[in-house]
XYZ file of C-alpha atoms in Angstrom:
673
model
C 114.647 83.106 59.257
C 113.988 82.110 62.882
C 116.195 83.654 65.622
C 118.704 81.453 67.206
C 118.088 82.747 70.795
C 114.855 83.111 72.684
C 112.933 86.069 71.172
C 112.559 89.036 73.438
C 114.949 87.787 76.119
C 117.526 90.313 76.941
C 119.026 88.620 79.953
C 120.267 85.151 80.685
C 117.463 82.604 80.781
C 116.402 81.646 84.286
C 113.431 79.629 85.375
C 112.054 76.211 84.774
C 109.343 73.981 83.626
C 106.025 75.455 84.797
C 103.109 73.026 85.132
C 100.179 75.158 86.576
C 97.620 72.634 85.483
C 98.768 70.739 88.610
C 97.416 73.501 90.768
C 94.388 75.587 91.304
C 94.290 78.677 89.262
C 94.383 80.846 92.449
C 98.003 79.627 92.942
C 99.159 81.043 89.605
C 99.330 84.686 90.763
C 101.367 83.692 93.817
C 103.631 81.669 91.457
C 104.203 84.650 89.218
C 104.827 87.045 92.227
C 107.563 84.593 93.478
C 108.942 84.240 90.066
C 109.462 88.033 89.962
C 111.092 87.842 93.422
C 113.545 85.161 92.290
C 114.337 86.998 89.016
C 112.846 84.352 86.675
C 113.067 85.468 83.050
C 111.523 82.545 81.213
C 109.463 79.408 81.889
C 108.700 76.290 79.857
C 104.861 75.541 79.724
C 102.518 73.163 78.030
C 105.058 70.263 77.605
C 102.671 67.584 79.084
C 99.309 69.321 78.563
C 97.819 67.502 75.558
C 95.086 65.939 77.408
C 93.945 69.354 78.786
C 94.354 71.267 75.500
C 92.411 68.567 73.505
C 90.298 66.754 76.056
C 88.522 64.811 73.233
C 89.293 64.342 69.518
C 89.019 67.677 67.760
C 87.699 69.470 70.893
C 90.078 71.994 72.216
C 90.258 74.054 75.382
C 92.809 76.893 75.236
C 91.233 79.198 77.768
C 93.497 78.276 80.616
C 96.655 78.502 78.436
C 95.465 81.899 77.209
C 95.162 83.265 80.714
C 98.496 81.744 81.760
C 100.530 83.264 78.862
C 98.812 86.614 79.332
C 99.701 86.603 83.031
C 103.311 85.729 82.260
C 103.435 88.551 79.698
C 101.959 91.078 82.177
C 104.765 90.236 84.550
C 107.593 90.299 82.101
C 108.313 86.569 82.020
C 108.932 84.882 78.606
C 107.397 81.557 77.625
C 109.180 78.523 76.072
C 105.927 76.971 74.738
C 105.810 73.121 74.372
C 104.108 71.076 71.783
C 102.704 68.363 74.121
C 103.383 65.436 71.717
C 105.452 63.444 74.178
C 102.265 62.384 75.984
C 99.207 61.746 73.794
C 95.866 61.622 75.715
C 94.351 58.313 76.733
C 91.491 58.804 74.221
C 94.134 58.756 71.391
C 95.605 55.407 72.671
C 92.127 53.844 73.087
C 91.385 54.836 69.553
C 94.753 53.818 68.212
C 96.360 51.217 70.579
C 98.872 50.280 67.736
C 100.578 53.635 68.461
C 101.958 52.229 71.605
C 105.582 50.866 71.080
C 106.531 47.211 70.954
C 109.586 45.685 72.404
C 111.960 43.298 70.436
C 110.195 40.452 72.233
C 106.825 41.461 70.913
C 105.411 43.011 74.131
C 103.305 46.077 73.686
C 103.714 48.852 76.241
C 100.610 50.277 77.993
C 99.406 53.828 78.567
C 100.192 55.309 82.021
C 103.652 56.674 81.689
C 105.251 59.149 79.290
C 106.867 58.921 75.844
C 105.272 55.584 74.976
C 105.171 56.252 71.326
C 105.625 54.407 68.048
C 107.273 57.073 65.914
C 106.309 55.305 62.785
C 102.633 55.362 63.610
C 100.652 57.326 61.027
C 97.793 58.201 63.323
C 100.256 59.596 65.964
C 101.921 61.788 63.181
C 98.484 63.131 62.194
C 97.450 63.871 65.746
C 100.933 65.436 66.603
C 100.826 67.627 63.432
C 97.206 68.620 64.476
C 97.907 69.842 67.966
C 101.142 71.598 66.806
C 99.192 73.428 64.055
C 96.524 74.581 66.582
C 99.080 75.887 69.021
C 100.988 77.765 66.330
C 97.822 79.379 64.994
C 96.758 80.482 68.322
C 100.017 81.589 69.947
C 102.464 82.217 67.078
C 102.084 86.056 67.641
C 101.529 85.947 71.410
C 103.804 88.569 73.024
C 105.058 86.217 75.699
C 106.252 83.715 73.196
C 110.066 83.443 73.254
C 110.616 79.965 71.580
C 108.938 76.665 70.770
C 109.819 73.502 72.635
C 108.850 70.419 70.521
C 108.141 67.128 72.329
C 110.427 66.357 75.280
C 113.680 64.459 75.495
C 113.419 62.365 72.332
C 114.776 58.911 72.885
C 113.971 58.705 76.493
C 112.773 56.293 77.709
C 111.843 54.594 74.377
C 113.562 55.314 71.029
C 112.858 52.179 68.986
C 109.681 50.144 68.351
C 109.540 46.869 66.670
C 105.955 46.632 65.511
C 104.674 45.856 62.075
C 104.259 49.588 61.257
C 107.932 50.053 62.028
C 108.875 47.051 59.886
C 107.139 48.521 56.855
C 108.647 51.919 57.632
C 112.141 50.232 58.104
C 111.862 48.703 54.664
C 111.028 52.052 53.066
C 113.992 53.603 54.847
C 116.255 50.827 53.613
C 114.941 51.242 50.074
C 115.681 54.947 50.203
C 119.136 54.453 51.785
C 120.359 51.610 49.669
C 118.166 51.769 46.576
C 118.342 47.876 46.081
C 118.110 44.787 48.172
C 121.485 43.605 46.756
C 123.077 46.635 48.345
C 121.456 45.815 51.701
C 122.893 42.304 51.387
C 126.377 43.642 50.696
C 126.230 46.132 53.503
C 124.917 43.668 56.025
C 127.105 40.685 54.951
C 124.037 38.445 54.682
C 126.049 35.672 53.105
C 126.985 34.786 56.686
C 124.673 32.433 58.305
C 122.567 32.281 55.173
C 120.601 35.572 55.851
C 120.390 36.651 52.145
C 117.251 38.560 51.051
C 115.720 38.678 47.644
C 112.965 41.400 48.443
C 112.614 44.175 50.753
C 109.359 42.680 51.947
C 111.367 39.826 53.585
C 113.235 42.188 55.914
C 112.051 42.739 59.460
C 113.325 44.742 62.385
C 116.013 42.938 64.531
C 113.502 41.364 66.839
C 114.367 38.765 69.497
C 116.308 35.838 67.984
C 117.830 32.587 69.493
C 121.331 34.068 69.340
C 123.084 37.172 68.207
C 121.334 39.183 65.470
C 123.118 40.524 62.425
C 125.177 43.330 63.762
C 124.887 45.536 60.648
C 121.187 45.192 60.631
C 121.041 46.083 64.323
C 123.223 49.125 63.668
C 120.986 50.300 60.812
C 118.014 49.896 62.983
C 119.465 52.210 65.528
C 120.052 54.708 62.681
C 116.462 54.182 61.465
C 114.977 54.753 64.894
C 116.919 57.975 65.498
C 116.078 59.094 61.906
C 112.313 58.385 62.522
C 112.225 60.438 65.654
C 114.030 63.163 63.732
C 111.334 63.040 60.972
C 108.691 63.738 63.565
C 110.544 66.606 65.007
C 111.063 68.103 61.584
C 107.373 67.778 60.794
C 106.426 69.774 63.876
C 109.307 72.227 63.518
C 108.277 73.037 59.887
C 104.561 73.652 60.974
C 105.773 76.001 63.581
C 108.226 77.829 61.265
C 105.467 78.265 58.666
C 102.816 79.509 61.152
C 105.084 81.367 63.583
C 107.894 82.828 61.482
C 110.819 84.305 63.406
C 110.324 82.208 66.535
C 113.093 79.690 67.243
C 112.283 76.045 67.537
C 114.149 73.591 69.763
C 113.736 70.375 71.622
C 115.597 69.417 74.740
C 118.635 67.167 74.260
C 120.177 64.907 76.850
C 123.774 64.855 75.550
C 125.518 63.380 78.605
C 126.709 59.924 77.775
C 125.393 58.922 81.180
C 121.832 59.883 80.186
C 120.984 58.949 76.690
C 122.688 56.595 74.168
C 120.029 56.337 71.430
C 120.284 59.717 69.665
C 122.850 60.981 67.178
C 123.105 64.533 68.489
C 125.490 65.619 65.667
C 122.519 64.986 63.316
C 119.971 66.668 65.622
C 122.159 69.727 66.290
C 121.682 70.666 62.571
C 117.909 70.531 62.898
C 117.154 72.854 65.796
C 117.407 76.624 65.712
C 118.898 76.693 69.197
C 120.577 73.729 70.996
C 119.172 73.113 74.435
C 120.104 70.389 76.917
C 118.854 68.666 80.084
C 121.540 67.516 82.585
C 121.309 65.762 85.850
C 123.984 64.733 88.134
C 124.603 60.821 88.207
C 125.359 60.008 91.807
C 127.322 56.824 91.046
C 130.499 57.719 92.996
C 132.150 59.750 90.262
C 133.177 63.343 90.405
C 129.879 64.778 89.319
C 131.261 68.152 88.367
C 133.546 66.479 85.817
C 130.531 64.771 84.260
C 128.693 68.092 84.174
C 131.622 69.857 82.531
C 131.825 67.116 79.933
C 128.111 67.209 79.147
C 128.287 71.071 78.679
C 131.271 70.828 76.439
C 129.612 68.107 74.341
C 126.409 70.212 74.110
C 128.352 73.333 73.064
C 130.076 71.206 70.411
C 126.764 69.962 69.097
C 125.825 73.563 68.755
C 128.886 74.169 66.657
C 130.497 76.298 69.311
C 127.535 78.683 69.503
C 125.797 79.612 72.693
C 123.254 77.036 73.793
C 120.791 76.807 76.645
C 120.608 74.557 79.743
C 116.834 73.872 79.674
C 116.663 71.468 82.705
C 118.697 70.598 85.693
C 117.790 70.147 89.360
C 117.942 72.486 92.421
C 118.837 69.601 94.672
C 118.142 65.870 94.503
C 116.283 63.978 91.813
C 113.970 61.076 92.410
C 114.788 58.365 89.697
C 118.207 57.088 90.878
C 118.611 54.335 93.473
C 119.912 56.931 95.903
C 119.180 60.654 95.498
C 121.184 62.887 97.820
C 120.501 66.530 98.155
C 122.943 69.161 96.690
C 125.292 70.668 99.303
C 124.782 74.389 100.115
C 126.140 76.422 97.235
C 126.297 73.396 94.818
C 123.223 74.425 92.743
C 124.715 77.886 91.903
C 128.131 76.300 91.225
C 126.531 73.752 88.815
C 124.491 76.364 87.193
C 127.371 78.742 86.497
C 129.576 75.867 85.401
C 127.109 75.315 82.513
C 127.138 79.055 81.821
C 130.986 79.062 81.734
C 130.874 76.358 79.134
C 128.516 78.147 76.765
C 124.971 78.118 78.230
C 123.057 81.448 77.939
C 121.224 80.652 81.108
C 120.230 78.089 83.582
C 116.766 76.509 83.699
C 115.348 73.810 85.972
C 112.771 71.104 86.249
C 110.731 72.356 87.727
C 109.279 75.667 89.196
C 106.918 74.291 91.851
C 107.490 70.766 93.253
C 104.679 68.383 92.485
C 102.513 66.858 95.183
C 101.363 64.017 93.079
C 102.717 61.779 90.332
C 106.007 59.946 89.843
C 108.204 63.004 90.240
C 106.876 64.388 93.482
C 110.170 63.870 95.243
C 112.198 65.544 92.418
C 113.506 68.975 93.733
C 112.240 72.108 92.366
C 112.786 75.936 92.502
C 109.850 76.269 94.930
C 109.980 73.189 97.223
C 107.205 71.654 99.229
C 108.597 73.604 102.233
C 108.009 76.930 100.377
C 109.995 80.143 100.795
C 111.420 79.267 104.201
C 113.743 76.640 102.684
C 117.538 76.733 101.826
C 116.690 75.812 98.230
C 114.416 78.813 97.867
C 116.960 81.181 99.246
C 119.637 79.794 97.032
C 117.271 80.124 94.050
C 116.818 83.730 94.689
C 120.502 84.293 95.144
C 121.155 82.480 91.871
C 118.653 84.711 89.971
C 120.444 87.775 91.185
C 123.760 86.302 90.179
C 122.593 85.502 86.641
C 121.282 89.034 86.267
C 124.673 90.372 87.025
C 126.248 88.213 84.369
C 123.714 89.039 81.598
C 126.560 90.666 79.529
C 128.136 87.250 78.878
C 125.162 86.390 76.665
C 126.141 85.411 73.041
C 129.869 85.072 73.862
C 131.640 81.774 73.003
C 133.723 79.464 75.131
C 137.217 79.062 74.052
C 138.591 75.504 73.840
C 142.168 74.152 74.032
C 141.756 70.587 72.595
C 139.272 68.293 70.969
C 137.944 64.845 71.751
C 136.409 62.905 68.938
C 133.083 61.243 69.536
C 130.674 59.515 67.168
C 127.402 58.051 68.315
C 127.183 55.569 65.435
C 130.563 54.116 66.663
C 129.225 53.842 70.249
C 126.196 52.050 68.948
C 128.348 49.673 66.853
C 130.750 48.809 69.697
C 127.982 48.084 72.080
C 126.411 45.417 69.770
C 126.786 41.756 70.715
C 129.837 39.554 70.552
C 132.783 41.932 70.817
C 136.206 40.748 72.011
C 135.544 42.013 75.664
C 132.459 43.259 77.445
C 134.729 45.173 79.770
C 135.811 47.593 77.016
C 133.348 50.394 77.399
C 133.504 53.393 74.967
C 131.777 55.684 77.457
C 134.291 54.737 80.262
C 137.233 55.593 77.953
C 135.566 58.883 76.978
C 135.032 59.616 80.592
C 138.627 58.746 81.609
C 140.321 60.723 78.803
C 138.153 63.650 79.391
C 138.806 63.607 83.120
C 142.474 63.607 82.531
C 142.238 66.696 80.262
C 139.968 68.248 82.850
C 142.520 67.758 85.501
C 145.148 69.327 83.404
C 142.849 72.427 83.171
C 142.193 72.082 79.424
C 138.822 73.140 77.954
C 137.606 70.564 75.447
C 135.479 70.827 72.299
C 134.026 67.491 71.046
C 134.247 66.815 67.331
C 132.820 64.377 64.779
C 135.636 62.314 63.277
C 135.133 63.815 59.817
C 135.056 67.433 60.978
C 137.639 70.061 60.374
C 140.182 69.684 63.124
C 142.737 72.175 62.077
C 142.013 74.674 64.849
C 143.049 72.221 67.512
C 146.707 71.582 68.506
C 145.637 68.289 70.222
C 143.034 65.748 69.256
C 142.135 62.769 71.440
C 140.290 59.607 70.326
C 139.066 57.623 73.274
C 137.117 55.115 71.426
C 136.466 54.937 67.737
C 135.682 51.386 66.845
C 133.675 52.416 63.770
C 135.945 54.676 61.599
C 134.993 55.521 58.215
C 137.647 55.810 55.428
C 136.962 59.501 55.231
C 137.552 59.834 58.979
C 140.858 57.954 58.682
C 142.000 60.242 55.874
C 140.797 63.231 57.911
C 142.954 62.292 60.878
C 145.958 61.449 58.645
C 145.704 65.009 57.041
C 145.402 66.487 60.517
C 148.530 65.026 61.707
C 150.482 65.630 58.455
C 149.485 69.324 58.857
C 151.110 69.595 62.324
C 148.416 68.210 64.747
C 149.019 65.952 67.782
C 146.755 62.888 67.821
C 146.218 60.380 70.667
C 144.242 57.252 69.839
C 143.151 54.576 72.327
C 142.795 50.796 71.453
C 140.051 49.081 69.429
C 139.700 52.103 67.187
C 139.618 52.182 63.441
C 138.438 48.606 63.130
C 135.221 48.656 61.059
C 133.541 50.772 58.463
C 130.148 52.398 58.596
C 128.455 48.945 57.977
C 130.343 47.236 60.839
C 132.448 45.475 58.249
C 136.165 45.009 59.198
C 138.512 47.205 57.083
C 140.511 45.075 54.685
C 143.892 44.206 55.831
C 145.480 44.323 59.293
C 144.068 46.244 62.286
C 143.697 49.190 63.029
C 142.235 49.431 59.570
C 141.399 53.080 58.805
C 144.119 54.265 61.283
C 147.050 52.025 60.156
C 148.740 54.806 58.135
C 148.323 57.690 60.555
C 149.536 55.565 63.535
C 152.380 53.803 61.616
C 151.551 50.294 62.986
C 149.568 47.181 62.659
C 148.016 44.990 65.225
C 148.236 41.317 64.641
C 145.832 40.226 67.283
C 143.713 41.465 70.177
C 144.465 39.960 73.564
C 141.740 41.020 75.957
C 142.369 40.346 79.633
C 140.275 38.355 81.995
C 138.400 40.160 84.792
C 140.843 41.300 87.503
C 144.021 40.773 85.313
C 146.520 43.492 84.869
C 149.695 43.922 83.034
C 152.896 46.119 83.678
C 154.264 48.585 81.172
C 157.964 49.563 81.259
C 159.089 53.049 79.998
C 162.367 54.394 78.568
C 163.350 55.851 81.905
C 162.758 52.567 83.853
C 159.424 53.630 85.363
C 156.449 51.406 85.304
C 152.817 51.829 84.533
C 149.874 49.360 84.669
C 146.982 48.507 82.387
C 144.003 46.221 82.420
C 141.008 45.086 80.307
C 142.881 44.940 76.918
C 146.268 44.271 75.340
C 147.406 43.882 71.687
C 150.213 42.431 69.655
C 151.411 45.676 68.078
C 153.939 45.767 65.168
C 155.459 49.167 64.580
C 155.617 50.250 60.865
C 157.235 53.583 61.298
C 156.142 54.304 64.846
C 158.556 54.242 67.682
C 157.967 52.262 70.838
C 157.595 54.413 73.946
C 156.317 51.957 76.547
C 156.538 48.106 76.391
C 154.491 45.306 77.904
C 156.608 43.975 80.791
C 154.582 40.873 81.366
C 151.549 38.946 80.310
C 151.054 37.286 76.965
C 152.113 40.415 75.134
C 155.402 40.759 77.161
C 158.050 42.414 75.045
C 155.660 44.010 72.608
C 154.937 47.733 72.188
C 152.217 49.038 74.456
C 152.341 52.727 73.724
C 153.803 54.080 70.383
C 154.534 57.524 68.893
C 154.515 58.225 65.125
C 155.976 61.326 63.577
C 154.069 62.025 60.344
C 154.521 65.124 58.237
C 154.533 68.045 60.651
C 152.645 66.277 63.474
C 152.670 63.287 65.850
C 150.291 60.430 66.416
C 150.204 58.457 69.703
C 148.634 55.060 70.175
C 147.922 53.146 73.436
C 146.956 49.564 73.161
C 145.791 48.863 76.737
C 143.532 50.556 79.281
C 146.086 52.584 81.208
C 145.647 53.477 84.890
C 144.964 57.046 85.757
C 148.618 57.726 86.332
C 149.529 56.262 82.966
C 146.811 58.143 81.128
C 147.994 61.433 82.681
C 151.638 60.615 81.632
C 150.560 59.718 78.107
C 148.485 62.973 77.688
C 151.396 65.054 79.330
C 153.712 63.817 76.568
C 151.078 64.612 73.931
C 150.448 68.047 75.370
C 154.096 68.760 75.151
C 154.018 67.692 71.458
C 151.080 69.887 70.915
C 152.938 72.789 72.409
C 150.058 73.614 74.818
C 151.250 75.632 77.774
C 150.942 73.773 81.030
C 148.735 75.017 83.820
C 150.254 73.322 86.823
C 149.664 76.337 89.003
C 145.912 75.683 89.234
C 144.602 73.400 92.076
C 142.774 70.175 91.358
C 139.026 70.727 90.909
C 139.273 74.411 90.394
C 138.243 74.957 86.771
C 139.018 78.048 84.760
C 137.076 78.627 81.516
C 137.062 81.730 79.220
C 134.113 83.014 77.194
C 134.727 85.775 74.544
C 132.810 87.861 72.181
C 131.945 91.372 71.174
C 131.008 92.424 74.749
C 134.387 91.339 76.023
C 136.330 88.374 77.536
C 135.088 86.710 80.771
C 137.085 84.380 82.957
C 135.101 81.910 84.937
C 136.883 80.454 88.004
C 134.847 77.694 89.725
C 136.084 76.189 93.002
C 134.648 72.717 93.666
C 136.846 72.167 96.661
C 136.421 72.799 100.398
C 139.377 75.209 100.529
C 139.875 78.752 99.349
C 141.890 78.871 96.128
C 143.897 81.445 94.188
C 143.698 81.663 90.342
C 146.356 83.506 88.428
C 145.177 86.301 86.080
C 147.046 87.325 83.025
C 145.307 90.711 82.921
C 143.366 92.987 85.215
C 139.541 93.145 85.198
C 136.366 93.482 87.261
C 134.812 90.553 89.205
C 131.117 90.762 88.146
C 129.446 89.042 91.149
C 131.139 91.251 93.723
C 132.128 94.325 91.731
C 135.674 94.214 92.932
C 138.688 94.819 90.841
C 140.862 91.767 90.250
C 144.587 91.667 89.395
C 147.451 89.147 89.779
C 145.744 86.384 91.560
C 141.924 85.952 91.994
C 140.709 84.797 95.326
C 137.934 82.101 94.918
C 136.468 81.017 98.172
C 135.685 77.278 98.806
C 132.762 76.175 96.805
C 132.395 79.637 95.090
C 132.390 81.015 91.615
C 133.928 84.184 90.391
C 133.505 85.771 86.980
C 136.093 88.404 85.884
C 135.415 90.695 82.894
C 139.008 91.110 81.700
C 140.219 94.585 80.761
C 141.043 95.313 77.040
């Protein structure tokens, strides 16, 4: 069985993508010397090197990579070796232009970027298997090899192709999935608009049409595209497992909802030996450290709670957003250690040496254009030393307080055409609920709607438009068993085929919530409604309202104006040993905090009001001990209460009572006992 952590790595992973082919070989020795100075333990190599490794069909040049891996090994640096299948060489595309992906409008992409791949193309699969085989045969026993890195960021920037090869592959996928064309007709509701098929050969991908395409067909195509990429990953993974047994195989995810929306990471998490993730701050005015925490929690959850690895983030600014600010002094270390707090066994970057040419030459790196006289370099060296001091946290697990349900299939379905309001955004609701839990200093696991939820006193459902019958039953059993559930509007509506559940809304969640919804009443842009509570206080909501009819649930907040005036806005249903809350509008931040405050009381989660805002406290535990991470994202010094004594690992000082955390700093306490 392959290992589930980088082979031979005894410390936290620290390093980045290393692309020495961009530099004269004379620079490599300087690079390795500086890596040792910075405390680098592992680098990712070969990810974009196919054109160099196989400069013409069947002709290979491994000499440079031999010398590189030997050099890394001689200097005690482990290698995360890529299969370069994200960037086939130009000779491949000139021989097989049909391997370039086609848009829904029928436009074929050209060579000259990256990840321009039709994943159904047979010639691409043969070529990808060939280069993966050659690499495994040559380097499977190399002493520098720590793990395999297949492809790069599946799903970005292209996940789906609409060419004729994909059409044929889609038909085969449908036949395997549904077995008969009659079953496809039933699942897709093709009686509507006269879309009924009599043979699989009549079915095409959901290409450009005059108006909305069949939503169930579009949803299945998203599933097909994701499954096809996963087929190609498994093909390479199985080659590597066979030829290099014992070496873990991964591919770098992009779990942040702000960065990739085309991949079902629940399914992918089951395929890799070690979950790894790339995360970049999105500078859109939001609190970037909250998005970081959310992405790290989601990655850990995809890993089933096991340690994972941050394989890419940036030392400072990136280059692909409209505006790319630099990170403030200390922010790089704070970001890195926040990922470690939430389960990463290291902090890797893109990339080691900043490029002088190409599309990413203004993307920051560990070794900037300005060299070792820069602030970024000094902070890189400091971070390497800090991670070395924290090596004992390896293999421990992050402890969570609550769960947020998330399903990529539901997100895909909700984002299809012709929904009641384009202003209702599943990602926005997930961000908002998560941020409220974050501000209440709760550590969050994410969970699939059909997963075992019994370990969580509180489960939050920000947006679950697509809710299977099994998921509905799961949530009912969870509440009956004593759990506290919070569900937001437009959840429980359709099944896995985007078919509305029979009967009144909210379909699969009617019983657990103890109510029905007679009608949705989305608001116009800029409209808002007032909500009145039992104590006479008022809240506000926007985007969405509903005509809610309690059927066992009690009304907690009522619409005070608007079309739904006098109807329930927020309800509470006691079921078995637990409680289910429902909110039928998009609450303001104050309202969301109030709602979750009530739910937290129901869940009997101890409040943490003594912690300042934007000071996060996270606990990792395991055989080596318990480690409390205190991360101060503010400009003021903070004090964090400690329930037991311990040793602060970054300073070596003893800690008791209240832990001093300077502005912008991180402290990690190994708790006694």
